[in-house]
Tab-separated table of C-alpha atoms in Angstrom:
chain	number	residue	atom	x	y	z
A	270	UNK	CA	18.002	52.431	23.500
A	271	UNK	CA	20.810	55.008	23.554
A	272	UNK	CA	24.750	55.360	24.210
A	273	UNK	CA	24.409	52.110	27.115
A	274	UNK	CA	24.274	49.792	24.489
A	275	UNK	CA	27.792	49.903	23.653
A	276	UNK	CA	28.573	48.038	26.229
A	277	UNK	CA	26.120	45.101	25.174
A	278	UNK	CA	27.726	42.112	23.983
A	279	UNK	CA	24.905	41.958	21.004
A	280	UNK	CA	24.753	44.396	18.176
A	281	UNK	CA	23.499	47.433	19.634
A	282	UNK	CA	22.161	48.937	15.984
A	283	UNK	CA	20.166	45.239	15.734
A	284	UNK	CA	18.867	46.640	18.901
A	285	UNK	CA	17.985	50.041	18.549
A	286	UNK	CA	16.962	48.878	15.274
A	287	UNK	CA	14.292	45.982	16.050
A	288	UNK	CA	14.404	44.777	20.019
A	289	UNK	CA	11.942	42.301	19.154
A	290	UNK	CA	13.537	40.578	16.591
A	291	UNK	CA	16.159	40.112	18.940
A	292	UNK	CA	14.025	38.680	21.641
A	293	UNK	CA	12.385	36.429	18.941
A	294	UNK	CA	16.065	34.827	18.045
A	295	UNK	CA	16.932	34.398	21.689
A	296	UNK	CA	13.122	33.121	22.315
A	297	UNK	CA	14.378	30.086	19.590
A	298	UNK	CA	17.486	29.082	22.178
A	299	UNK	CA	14.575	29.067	25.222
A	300	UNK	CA	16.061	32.794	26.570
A	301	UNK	CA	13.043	34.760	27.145
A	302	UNK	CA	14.947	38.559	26.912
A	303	UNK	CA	12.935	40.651	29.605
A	304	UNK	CA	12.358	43.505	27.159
A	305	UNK	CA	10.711	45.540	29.908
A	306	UNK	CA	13.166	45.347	32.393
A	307	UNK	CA	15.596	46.084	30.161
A	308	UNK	CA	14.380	49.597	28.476
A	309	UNK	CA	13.359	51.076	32.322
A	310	UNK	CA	16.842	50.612	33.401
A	311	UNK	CA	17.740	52.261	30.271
A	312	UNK	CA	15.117	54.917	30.774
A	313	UNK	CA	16.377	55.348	34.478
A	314	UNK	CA	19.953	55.807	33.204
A	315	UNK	CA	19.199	58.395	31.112
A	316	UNK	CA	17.193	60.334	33.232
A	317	UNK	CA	19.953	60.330	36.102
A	318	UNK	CA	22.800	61.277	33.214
A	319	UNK	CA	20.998	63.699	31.924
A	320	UNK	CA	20.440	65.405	35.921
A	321	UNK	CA	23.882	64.658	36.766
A	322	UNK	CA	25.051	66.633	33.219
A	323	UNK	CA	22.981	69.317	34.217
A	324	UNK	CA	24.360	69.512	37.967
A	325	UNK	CA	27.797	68.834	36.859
A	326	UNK	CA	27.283	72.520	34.488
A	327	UNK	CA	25.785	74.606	37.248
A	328	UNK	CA	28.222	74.148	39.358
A	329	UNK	CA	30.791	74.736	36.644
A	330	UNK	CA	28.684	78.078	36.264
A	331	UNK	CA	28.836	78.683	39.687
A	332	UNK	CA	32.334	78.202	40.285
A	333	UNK	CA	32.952	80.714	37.615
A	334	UNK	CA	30.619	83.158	39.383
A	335	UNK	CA	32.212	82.631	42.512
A	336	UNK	CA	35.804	84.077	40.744
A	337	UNK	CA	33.942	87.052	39.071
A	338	UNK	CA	32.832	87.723	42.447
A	339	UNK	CA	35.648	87.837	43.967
A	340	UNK	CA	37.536	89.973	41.539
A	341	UNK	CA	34.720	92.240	42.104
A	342	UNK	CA	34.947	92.681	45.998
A	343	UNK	CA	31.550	90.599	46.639
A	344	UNK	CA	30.870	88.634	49.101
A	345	UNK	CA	31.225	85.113	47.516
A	346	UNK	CA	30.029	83.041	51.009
A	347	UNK	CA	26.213	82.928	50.021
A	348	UNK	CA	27.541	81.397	45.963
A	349	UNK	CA	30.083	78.977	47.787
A	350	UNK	CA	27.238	77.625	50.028
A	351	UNK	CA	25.002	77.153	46.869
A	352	UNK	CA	28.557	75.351	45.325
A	353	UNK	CA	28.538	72.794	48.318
A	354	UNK	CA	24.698	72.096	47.959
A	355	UNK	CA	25.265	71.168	43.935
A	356	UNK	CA	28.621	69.649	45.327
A	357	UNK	CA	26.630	67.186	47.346
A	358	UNK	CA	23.879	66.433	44.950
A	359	UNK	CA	25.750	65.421	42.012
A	360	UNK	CA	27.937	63.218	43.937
A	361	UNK	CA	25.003	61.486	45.158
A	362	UNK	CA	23.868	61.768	41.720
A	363	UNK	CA	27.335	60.168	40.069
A	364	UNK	CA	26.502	57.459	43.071
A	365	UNK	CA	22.907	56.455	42.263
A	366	UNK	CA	24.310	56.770	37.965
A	367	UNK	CA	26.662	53.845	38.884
A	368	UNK	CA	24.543	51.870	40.728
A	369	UNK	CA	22.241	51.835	37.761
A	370	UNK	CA	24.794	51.192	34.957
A	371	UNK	CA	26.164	48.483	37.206
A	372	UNK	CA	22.464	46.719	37.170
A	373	UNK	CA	22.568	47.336	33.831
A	374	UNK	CA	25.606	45.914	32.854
A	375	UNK	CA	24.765	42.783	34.785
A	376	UNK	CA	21.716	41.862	33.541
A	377	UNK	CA	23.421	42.363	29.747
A	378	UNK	CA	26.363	40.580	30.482
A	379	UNK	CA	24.112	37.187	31.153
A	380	UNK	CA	22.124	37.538	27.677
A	381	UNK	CA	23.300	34.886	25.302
A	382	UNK	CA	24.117	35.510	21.496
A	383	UNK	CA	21.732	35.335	19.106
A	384	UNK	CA	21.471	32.245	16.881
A	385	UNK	CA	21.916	32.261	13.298
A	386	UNK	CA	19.165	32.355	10.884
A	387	UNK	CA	19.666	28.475	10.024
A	388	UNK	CA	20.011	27.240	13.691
A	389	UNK	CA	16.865	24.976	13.524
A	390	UNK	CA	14.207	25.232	16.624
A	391	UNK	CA	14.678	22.639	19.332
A	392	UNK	CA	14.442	22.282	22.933
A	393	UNK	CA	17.561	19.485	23.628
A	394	UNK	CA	20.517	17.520	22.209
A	395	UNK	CA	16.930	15.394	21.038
A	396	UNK	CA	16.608	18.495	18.333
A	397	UNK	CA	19.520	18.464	16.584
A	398	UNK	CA	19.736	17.290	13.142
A	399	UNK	CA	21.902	14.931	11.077
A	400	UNK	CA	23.858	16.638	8.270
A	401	UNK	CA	25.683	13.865	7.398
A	402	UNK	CA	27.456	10.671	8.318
A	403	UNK	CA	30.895	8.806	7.580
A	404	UNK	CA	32.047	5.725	7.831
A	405	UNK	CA	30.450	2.412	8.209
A	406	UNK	CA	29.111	0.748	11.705
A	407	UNK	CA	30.839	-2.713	11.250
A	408	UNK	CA	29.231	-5.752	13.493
A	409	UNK	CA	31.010	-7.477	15.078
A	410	UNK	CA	30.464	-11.006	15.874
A	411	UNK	CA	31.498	-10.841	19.725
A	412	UNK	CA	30.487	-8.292	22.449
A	413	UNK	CA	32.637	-5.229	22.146
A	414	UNK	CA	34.147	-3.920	25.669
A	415	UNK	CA	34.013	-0.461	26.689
A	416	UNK	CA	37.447	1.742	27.355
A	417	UNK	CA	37.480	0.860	30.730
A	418	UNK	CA	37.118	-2.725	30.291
A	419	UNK	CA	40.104	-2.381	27.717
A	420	UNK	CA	42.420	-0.537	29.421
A	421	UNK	CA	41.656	-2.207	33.205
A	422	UNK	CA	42.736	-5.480	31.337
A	423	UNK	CA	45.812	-4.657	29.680
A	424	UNK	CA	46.986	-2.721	32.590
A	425	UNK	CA	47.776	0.435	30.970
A	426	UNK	CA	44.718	2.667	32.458
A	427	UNK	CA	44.385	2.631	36.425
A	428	UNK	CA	41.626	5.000	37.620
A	429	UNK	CA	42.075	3.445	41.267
A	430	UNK	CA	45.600	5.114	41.424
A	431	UNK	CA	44.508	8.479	40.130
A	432	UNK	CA	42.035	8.286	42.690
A	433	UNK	CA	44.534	7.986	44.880
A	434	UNK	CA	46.755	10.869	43.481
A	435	UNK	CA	43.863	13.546	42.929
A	436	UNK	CA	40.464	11.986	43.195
A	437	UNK	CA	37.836	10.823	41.299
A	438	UNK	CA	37.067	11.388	37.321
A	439	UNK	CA	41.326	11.519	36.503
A	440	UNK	CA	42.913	8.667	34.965
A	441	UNK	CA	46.691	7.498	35.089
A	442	UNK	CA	47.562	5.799	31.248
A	443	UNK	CA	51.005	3.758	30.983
A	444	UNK	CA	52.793	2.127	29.140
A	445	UNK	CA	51.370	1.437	25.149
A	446	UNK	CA	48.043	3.372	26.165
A	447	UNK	CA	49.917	6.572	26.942
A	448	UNK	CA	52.112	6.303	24.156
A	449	UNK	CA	48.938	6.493	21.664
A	450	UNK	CA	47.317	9.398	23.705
A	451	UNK	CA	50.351	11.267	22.683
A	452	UNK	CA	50.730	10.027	19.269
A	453	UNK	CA	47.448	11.507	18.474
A	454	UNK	CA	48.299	15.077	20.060
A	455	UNK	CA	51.261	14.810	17.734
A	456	UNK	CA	49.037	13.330	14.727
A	457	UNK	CA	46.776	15.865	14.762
A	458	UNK	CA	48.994	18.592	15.202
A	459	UNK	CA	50.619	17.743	11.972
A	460	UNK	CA	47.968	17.140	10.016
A	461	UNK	CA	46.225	20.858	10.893
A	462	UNK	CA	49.869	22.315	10.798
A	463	UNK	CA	51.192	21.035	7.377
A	464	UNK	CA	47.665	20.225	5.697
A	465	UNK	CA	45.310	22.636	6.466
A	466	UNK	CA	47.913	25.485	7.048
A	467	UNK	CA	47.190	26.798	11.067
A	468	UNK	CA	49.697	28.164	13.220
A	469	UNK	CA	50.581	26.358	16.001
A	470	UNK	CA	50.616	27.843	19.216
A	471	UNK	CA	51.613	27.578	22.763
A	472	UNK	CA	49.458	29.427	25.188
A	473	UNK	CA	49.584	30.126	29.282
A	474	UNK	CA	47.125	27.038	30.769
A	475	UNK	CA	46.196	30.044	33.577
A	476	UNK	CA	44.264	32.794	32.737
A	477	UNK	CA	42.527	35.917	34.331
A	478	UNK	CA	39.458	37.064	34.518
A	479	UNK	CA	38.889	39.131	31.568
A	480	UNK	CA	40.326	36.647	29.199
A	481	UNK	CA	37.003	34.283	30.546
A	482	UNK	CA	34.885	37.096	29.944
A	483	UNK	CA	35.954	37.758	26.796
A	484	UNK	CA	34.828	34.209	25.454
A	485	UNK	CA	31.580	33.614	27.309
A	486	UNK	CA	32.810	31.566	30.038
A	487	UNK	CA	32.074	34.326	33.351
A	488	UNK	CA	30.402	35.021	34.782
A	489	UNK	CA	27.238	32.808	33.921
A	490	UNK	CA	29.638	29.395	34.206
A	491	UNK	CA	32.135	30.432	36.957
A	492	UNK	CA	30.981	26.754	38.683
A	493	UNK	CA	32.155	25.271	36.138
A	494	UNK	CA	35.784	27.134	36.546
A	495	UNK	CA	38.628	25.554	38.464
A	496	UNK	CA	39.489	28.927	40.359
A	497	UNK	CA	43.021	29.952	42.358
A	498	UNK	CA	41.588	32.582	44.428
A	499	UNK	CA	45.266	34.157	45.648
A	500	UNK	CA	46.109	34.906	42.536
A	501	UNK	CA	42.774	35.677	41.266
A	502	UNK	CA	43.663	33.274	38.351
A	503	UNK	CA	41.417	30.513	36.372
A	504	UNK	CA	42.601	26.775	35.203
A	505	UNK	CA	41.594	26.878	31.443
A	506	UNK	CA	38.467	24.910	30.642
A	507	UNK	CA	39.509	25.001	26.945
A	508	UNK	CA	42.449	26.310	24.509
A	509	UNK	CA	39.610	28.760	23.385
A	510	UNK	CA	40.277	30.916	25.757
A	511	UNK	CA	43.526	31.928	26.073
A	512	UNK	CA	43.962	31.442	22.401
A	513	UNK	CA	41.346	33.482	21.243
A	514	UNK	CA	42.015	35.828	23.533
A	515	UNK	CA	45.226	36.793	21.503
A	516	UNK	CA	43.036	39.223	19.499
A	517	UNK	CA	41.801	41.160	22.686
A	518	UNK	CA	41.843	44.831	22.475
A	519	UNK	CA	44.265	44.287	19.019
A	520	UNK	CA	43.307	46.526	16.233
A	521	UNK	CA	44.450	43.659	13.546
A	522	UNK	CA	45.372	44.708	9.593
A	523	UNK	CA	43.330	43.224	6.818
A	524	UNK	CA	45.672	41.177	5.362
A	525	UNK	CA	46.790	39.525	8.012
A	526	UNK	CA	43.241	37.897	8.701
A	527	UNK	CA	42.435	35.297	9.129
A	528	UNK	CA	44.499	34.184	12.112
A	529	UNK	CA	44.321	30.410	11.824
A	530	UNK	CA	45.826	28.823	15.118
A	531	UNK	CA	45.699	25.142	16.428
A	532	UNK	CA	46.973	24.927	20.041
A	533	UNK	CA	47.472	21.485	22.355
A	534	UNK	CA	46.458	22.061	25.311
A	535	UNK	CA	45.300	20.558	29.030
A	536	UNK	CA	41.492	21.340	29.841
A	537	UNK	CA	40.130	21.663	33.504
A	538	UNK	CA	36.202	21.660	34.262
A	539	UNK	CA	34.888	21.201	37.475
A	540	UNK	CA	31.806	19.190	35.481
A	541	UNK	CA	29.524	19.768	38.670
A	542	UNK	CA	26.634	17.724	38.229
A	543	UNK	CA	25.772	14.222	37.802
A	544	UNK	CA	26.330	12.896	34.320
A	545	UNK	CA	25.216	9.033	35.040
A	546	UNK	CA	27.151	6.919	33.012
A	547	UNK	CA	29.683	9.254	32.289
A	548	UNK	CA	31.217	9.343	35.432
A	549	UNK	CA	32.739	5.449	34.867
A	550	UNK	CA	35.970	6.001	32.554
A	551	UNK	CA	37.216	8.814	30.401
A	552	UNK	CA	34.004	10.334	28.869
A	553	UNK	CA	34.012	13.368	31.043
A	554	UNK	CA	36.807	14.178	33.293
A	555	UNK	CA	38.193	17.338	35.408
A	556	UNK	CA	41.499	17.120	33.284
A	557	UNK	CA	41.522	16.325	30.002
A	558	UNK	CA	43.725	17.217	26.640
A	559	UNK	CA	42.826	18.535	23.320
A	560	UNK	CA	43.927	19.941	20.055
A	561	UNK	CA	41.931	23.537	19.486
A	562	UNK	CA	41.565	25.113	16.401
A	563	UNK	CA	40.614	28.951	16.468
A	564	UNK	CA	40.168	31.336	13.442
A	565	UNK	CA	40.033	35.388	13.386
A	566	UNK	CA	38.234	36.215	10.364
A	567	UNK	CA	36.632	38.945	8.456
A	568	UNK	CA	33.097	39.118	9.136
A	569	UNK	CA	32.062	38.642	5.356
A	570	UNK	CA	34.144	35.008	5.706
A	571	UNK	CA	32.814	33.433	8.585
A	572	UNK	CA	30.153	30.817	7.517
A	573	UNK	CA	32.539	29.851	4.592
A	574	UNK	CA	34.809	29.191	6.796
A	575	UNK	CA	32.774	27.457	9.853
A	576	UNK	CA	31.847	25.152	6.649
A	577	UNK	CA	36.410	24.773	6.376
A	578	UNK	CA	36.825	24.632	9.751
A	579	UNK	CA	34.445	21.477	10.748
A	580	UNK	CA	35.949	19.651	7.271
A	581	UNK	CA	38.881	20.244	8.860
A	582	UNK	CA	38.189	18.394	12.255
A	583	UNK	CA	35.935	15.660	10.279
A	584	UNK	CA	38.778	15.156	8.320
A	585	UNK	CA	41.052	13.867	11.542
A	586	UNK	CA	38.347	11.170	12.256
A	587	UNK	CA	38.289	10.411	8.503
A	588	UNK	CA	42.677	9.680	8.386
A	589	UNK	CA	41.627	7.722	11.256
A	590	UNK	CA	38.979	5.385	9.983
A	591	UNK	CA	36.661	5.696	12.400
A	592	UNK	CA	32.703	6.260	12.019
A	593	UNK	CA	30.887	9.597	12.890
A	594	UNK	CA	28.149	12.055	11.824
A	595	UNK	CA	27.720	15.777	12.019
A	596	UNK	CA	24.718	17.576	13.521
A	597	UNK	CA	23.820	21.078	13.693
A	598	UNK	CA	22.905	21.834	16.984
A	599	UNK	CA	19.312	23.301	17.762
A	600	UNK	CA	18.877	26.602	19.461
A	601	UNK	CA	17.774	25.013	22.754
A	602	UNK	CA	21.375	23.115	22.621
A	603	UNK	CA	23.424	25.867	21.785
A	604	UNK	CA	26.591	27.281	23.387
A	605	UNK	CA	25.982	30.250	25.600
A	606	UNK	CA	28.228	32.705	22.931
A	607	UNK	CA	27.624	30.775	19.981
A	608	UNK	CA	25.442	31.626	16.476
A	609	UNK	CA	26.076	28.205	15.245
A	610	UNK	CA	27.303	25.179	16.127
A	611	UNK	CA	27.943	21.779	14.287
A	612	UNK	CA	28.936	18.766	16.567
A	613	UNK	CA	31.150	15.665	15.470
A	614	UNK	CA	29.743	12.350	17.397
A	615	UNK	CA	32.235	9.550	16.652
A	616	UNK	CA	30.576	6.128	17.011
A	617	UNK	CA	31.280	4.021	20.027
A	618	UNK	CA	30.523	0.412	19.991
A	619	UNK	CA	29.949	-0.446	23.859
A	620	UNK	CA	27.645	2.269	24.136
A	621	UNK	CA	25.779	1.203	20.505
A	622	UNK	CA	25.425	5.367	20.147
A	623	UNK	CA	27.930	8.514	18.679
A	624	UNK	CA	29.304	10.800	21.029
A	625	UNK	CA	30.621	14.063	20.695
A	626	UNK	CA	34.068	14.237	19.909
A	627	UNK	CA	34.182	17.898	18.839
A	628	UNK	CA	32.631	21.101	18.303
A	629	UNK	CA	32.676	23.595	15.596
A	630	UNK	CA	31.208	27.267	16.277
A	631	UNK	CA	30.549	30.572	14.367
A	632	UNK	CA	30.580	33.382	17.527
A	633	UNK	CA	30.177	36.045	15.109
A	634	UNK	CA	30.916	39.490	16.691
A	635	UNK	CA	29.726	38.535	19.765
A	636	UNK	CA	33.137	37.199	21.565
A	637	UNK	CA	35.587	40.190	19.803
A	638	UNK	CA	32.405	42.570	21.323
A	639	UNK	CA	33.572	41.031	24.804
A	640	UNK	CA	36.911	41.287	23.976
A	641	UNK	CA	37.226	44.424	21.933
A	642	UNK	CA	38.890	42.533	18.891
A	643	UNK	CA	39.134	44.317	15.589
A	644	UNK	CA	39.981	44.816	12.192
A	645	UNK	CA	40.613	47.431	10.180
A	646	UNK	CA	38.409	47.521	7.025
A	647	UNK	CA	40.478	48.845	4.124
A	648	UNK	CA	37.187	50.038	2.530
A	649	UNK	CA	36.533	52.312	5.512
A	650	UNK	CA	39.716	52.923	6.807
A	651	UNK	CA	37.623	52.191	10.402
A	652	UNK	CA	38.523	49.577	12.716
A	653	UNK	CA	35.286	46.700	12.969
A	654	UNK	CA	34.933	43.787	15.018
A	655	UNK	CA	36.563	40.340	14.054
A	656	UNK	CA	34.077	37.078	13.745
A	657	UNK	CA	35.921	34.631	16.055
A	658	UNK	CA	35.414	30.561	15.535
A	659	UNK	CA	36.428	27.580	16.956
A	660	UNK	CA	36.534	24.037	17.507
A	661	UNK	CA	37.988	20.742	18.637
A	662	UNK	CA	40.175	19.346	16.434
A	663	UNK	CA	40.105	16.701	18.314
A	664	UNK	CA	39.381	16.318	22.309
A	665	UNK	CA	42.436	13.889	22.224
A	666	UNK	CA	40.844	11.383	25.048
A	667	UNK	CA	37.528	10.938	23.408
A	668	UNK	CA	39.489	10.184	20.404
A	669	UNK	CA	41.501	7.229	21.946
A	670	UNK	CA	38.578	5.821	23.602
A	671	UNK	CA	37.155	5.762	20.024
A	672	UNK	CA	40.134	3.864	18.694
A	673	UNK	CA	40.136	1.441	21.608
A	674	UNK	CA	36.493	0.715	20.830
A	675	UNK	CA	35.917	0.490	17.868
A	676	UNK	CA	39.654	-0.957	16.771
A	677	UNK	CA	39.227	-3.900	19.240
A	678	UNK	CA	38.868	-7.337	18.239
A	679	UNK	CA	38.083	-10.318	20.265
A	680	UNK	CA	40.662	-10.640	22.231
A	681	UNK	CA	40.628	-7.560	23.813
A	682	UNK	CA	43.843	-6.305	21.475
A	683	UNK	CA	43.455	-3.057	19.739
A	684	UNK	CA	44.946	-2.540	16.063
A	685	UNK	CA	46.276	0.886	16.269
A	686	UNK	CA	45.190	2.905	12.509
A	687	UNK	CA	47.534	3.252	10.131
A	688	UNK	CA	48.050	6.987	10.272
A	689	UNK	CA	49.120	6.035	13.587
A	690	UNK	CA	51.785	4.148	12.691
A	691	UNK	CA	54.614	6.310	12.082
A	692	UNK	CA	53.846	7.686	15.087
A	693	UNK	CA	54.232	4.844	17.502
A	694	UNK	CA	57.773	3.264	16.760
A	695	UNK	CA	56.498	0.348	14.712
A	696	UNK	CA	53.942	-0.807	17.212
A	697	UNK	CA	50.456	-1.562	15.285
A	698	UNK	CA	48.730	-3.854	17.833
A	699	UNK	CA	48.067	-3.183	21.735
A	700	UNK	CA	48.312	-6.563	23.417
């Protein structure tokens, strides 16, 4: 392993270092890192450098020669063919160099991060394990209806028209329905804005390229990108993206870390695929809102503060009253640029199951590698990468649903929480 590996999105001294150990982390996420492959295109990269150095210095030499030459009344035709030939050969040299670094850089770009040390083995979602759980699962002596059920009835959610207006998996809320959608953007807004001191932040909802990159999204998910090819632009699929991406190539001074920024924010994903039940209601949608909270921290900080960060979003469903549990996801379940991840599953009584509501990751260096985001350690004087995190604090739709569900009673009316209450004019029942 030589110079190449500064463009790797892992550590390039853990690779120079111990290749193996890397393969054995990715090995625990199901990645099987073709170690082979990878150190002959390195070995044919430096083999064609190395020739296109050497051509690249001859013909410097010979260029030289040629001007002695000619200051000494020689005939310079028989150096300035020999020029032409080297000429020739290290262009076709440069050529074949790019070529390979291109390969290389390709088959890099589409290696995952490397999970933390406590990221427990697992093949599925059927891996991960409880941490711990809040609230209680009441039962309830009639047969709770879904969010779909709910909202059909009281005429405040209409899929059929949104159907109509864009197509299917959008919703159109009205009326008391919408009015609580946007009293928890505002809710939680607050609470991460006066309570657990972030920054708010407005970001563009477009983004390019790069900014994708940066963050792990292209180019192994572009189908999962809502894509304006004119202007070469993507929807955003999450606030992560553009908000994170604040710290791209930014050189940022010690004590201003960390950045602690909560953004609102529409989310587009194409969600190809068939999800089963999902695709009835608002469970998984192409538009959907939430409430992102992103921290830029000093490396040394950020499992202390993945710890601050998930209390954080846990402590939204907690104002709320309603019922979830945290899991830390296995490797085989883990986010393409993630290290670690701990999901929130709020409990929803149609489905008699939790559901993910949010999730909390440590990227480590491996998004700021992307990105070229830095810090400059005062002990060194040097700029180092950042540790970037994130997570939903919360997807604002999933969080509704959860209300509807789980605050319904009998007669199909839902008690709005109390946190909620200064928030919608007075109202504390949807009937």
């Amino acid at each position: 392993m030589t110079e190449l590996l500064k463009i790797v999105m892992l550590d390039p001294h853990l690779l120079r270092k111990d290749i193996d150990a890397v393969s054995r982390g990715l090995a625990k996420r199901g990645f099987e890192l073709d170690i082979e492959r990878l150190q002959s295109l390195e070995r044919q990269r430096k083999e064609i450098q190395v020739r296109t150095e050497e051509l690249q210095a001859e013909r410097n030499r010979q260029s030289k020669a040629i001007g002695k030459a000619k200051a000494a009344g020689e005939d310079i035709e028989p150096l300035r063919a020999q020029v032409a030939c080297l000429g020739d050969e290290l262009k076709s040299s440069q050529a074949r160099l790019e070529e390979i670094q291109e390969e290389l850089d390709e088959f890099l770009r589409g290696v995952p991060n490397v999970p933390h040390e406590s990221v427990p083995a697992g093949d599925s979602e059927d891996d991960n394990e409880v941490i711990r759980a809040w609230g209680e699962l009441e039962v309830q002596d009639f047969v709770p209806k879904d969010h779909t059920t709910l909202g059909e009835t009281l005429g405040l959610i209409d899929f059929e028209a949104a159907t109509r207006i864009a197509g299917s998996r959008f919703v159109v809320m009205t009326g008391a329905i919408a009015r609580l959608h946007r009293a928890l953007i505002q809710f939680m807004l607050d609470v991460h804005t006066r309570e657990h001191e972030y920054v708010e932040i407005n970001v563009p909802y477009l983004v390019n390229p790069d900014s994708l990159f940066g963050t792990g999204q292209l180019p192994k998910f572009a189908e999962d990108q809502f894509h304006i090819e004119k202007q070469d632009l993507y929807l955003i699929p999450t606030a992560e993206v553009p908000v994170t991406n604040v710290a791209r190539d930014a050189i940022i001074d010690s004590e201003k870390l960390p950045l602690k920024y909560v953004c609102h924010s529409p989310c587009f994903r194409s969600e190809a695929g068939s999800y089963g039940q999902d695709t009835r209601g608002m469970i998984r949608q192409h538009q959907f809102e939430k409430v992102e909270l992103v921290q830029i921290v000093r490396p040394a900080d950020s499992y202390r503060i993945l710890e601050e960060l998930t209390d954080h979003a846990e402590n939204i469903l907690q104002q709320l009253g309603l019922p979830y549990r945290v899991v830390v996801l296995c490797g085989g379940d883990l986010g393409f640029s993630a290290a670690k991840t701990y999901d929130l599953e709020v409990w929803l009584p149609s489905q008699r199951r939790y559901r993910e509501i949010s999730s909390c990751s440590n990227f480590e260096d491996f998004q700021a590698r992307r990105m070229k985001a830095r810090w400059r350690n005062p002990a060194t004087g040097k700029p180092e990468l950042v540790h970037t995190l994130n997570g939903s604090g919360l997807a604002v739709g999933r969080t509704l649903i959860a209300i509807m569900e789980n605050c319904q009673d009998e007669n199909g009316h839902i008690h709005i929480p109390e946190a909620l209450h200064p928030y919608m004019d007075g109202m504390t029942v949807i009937q």
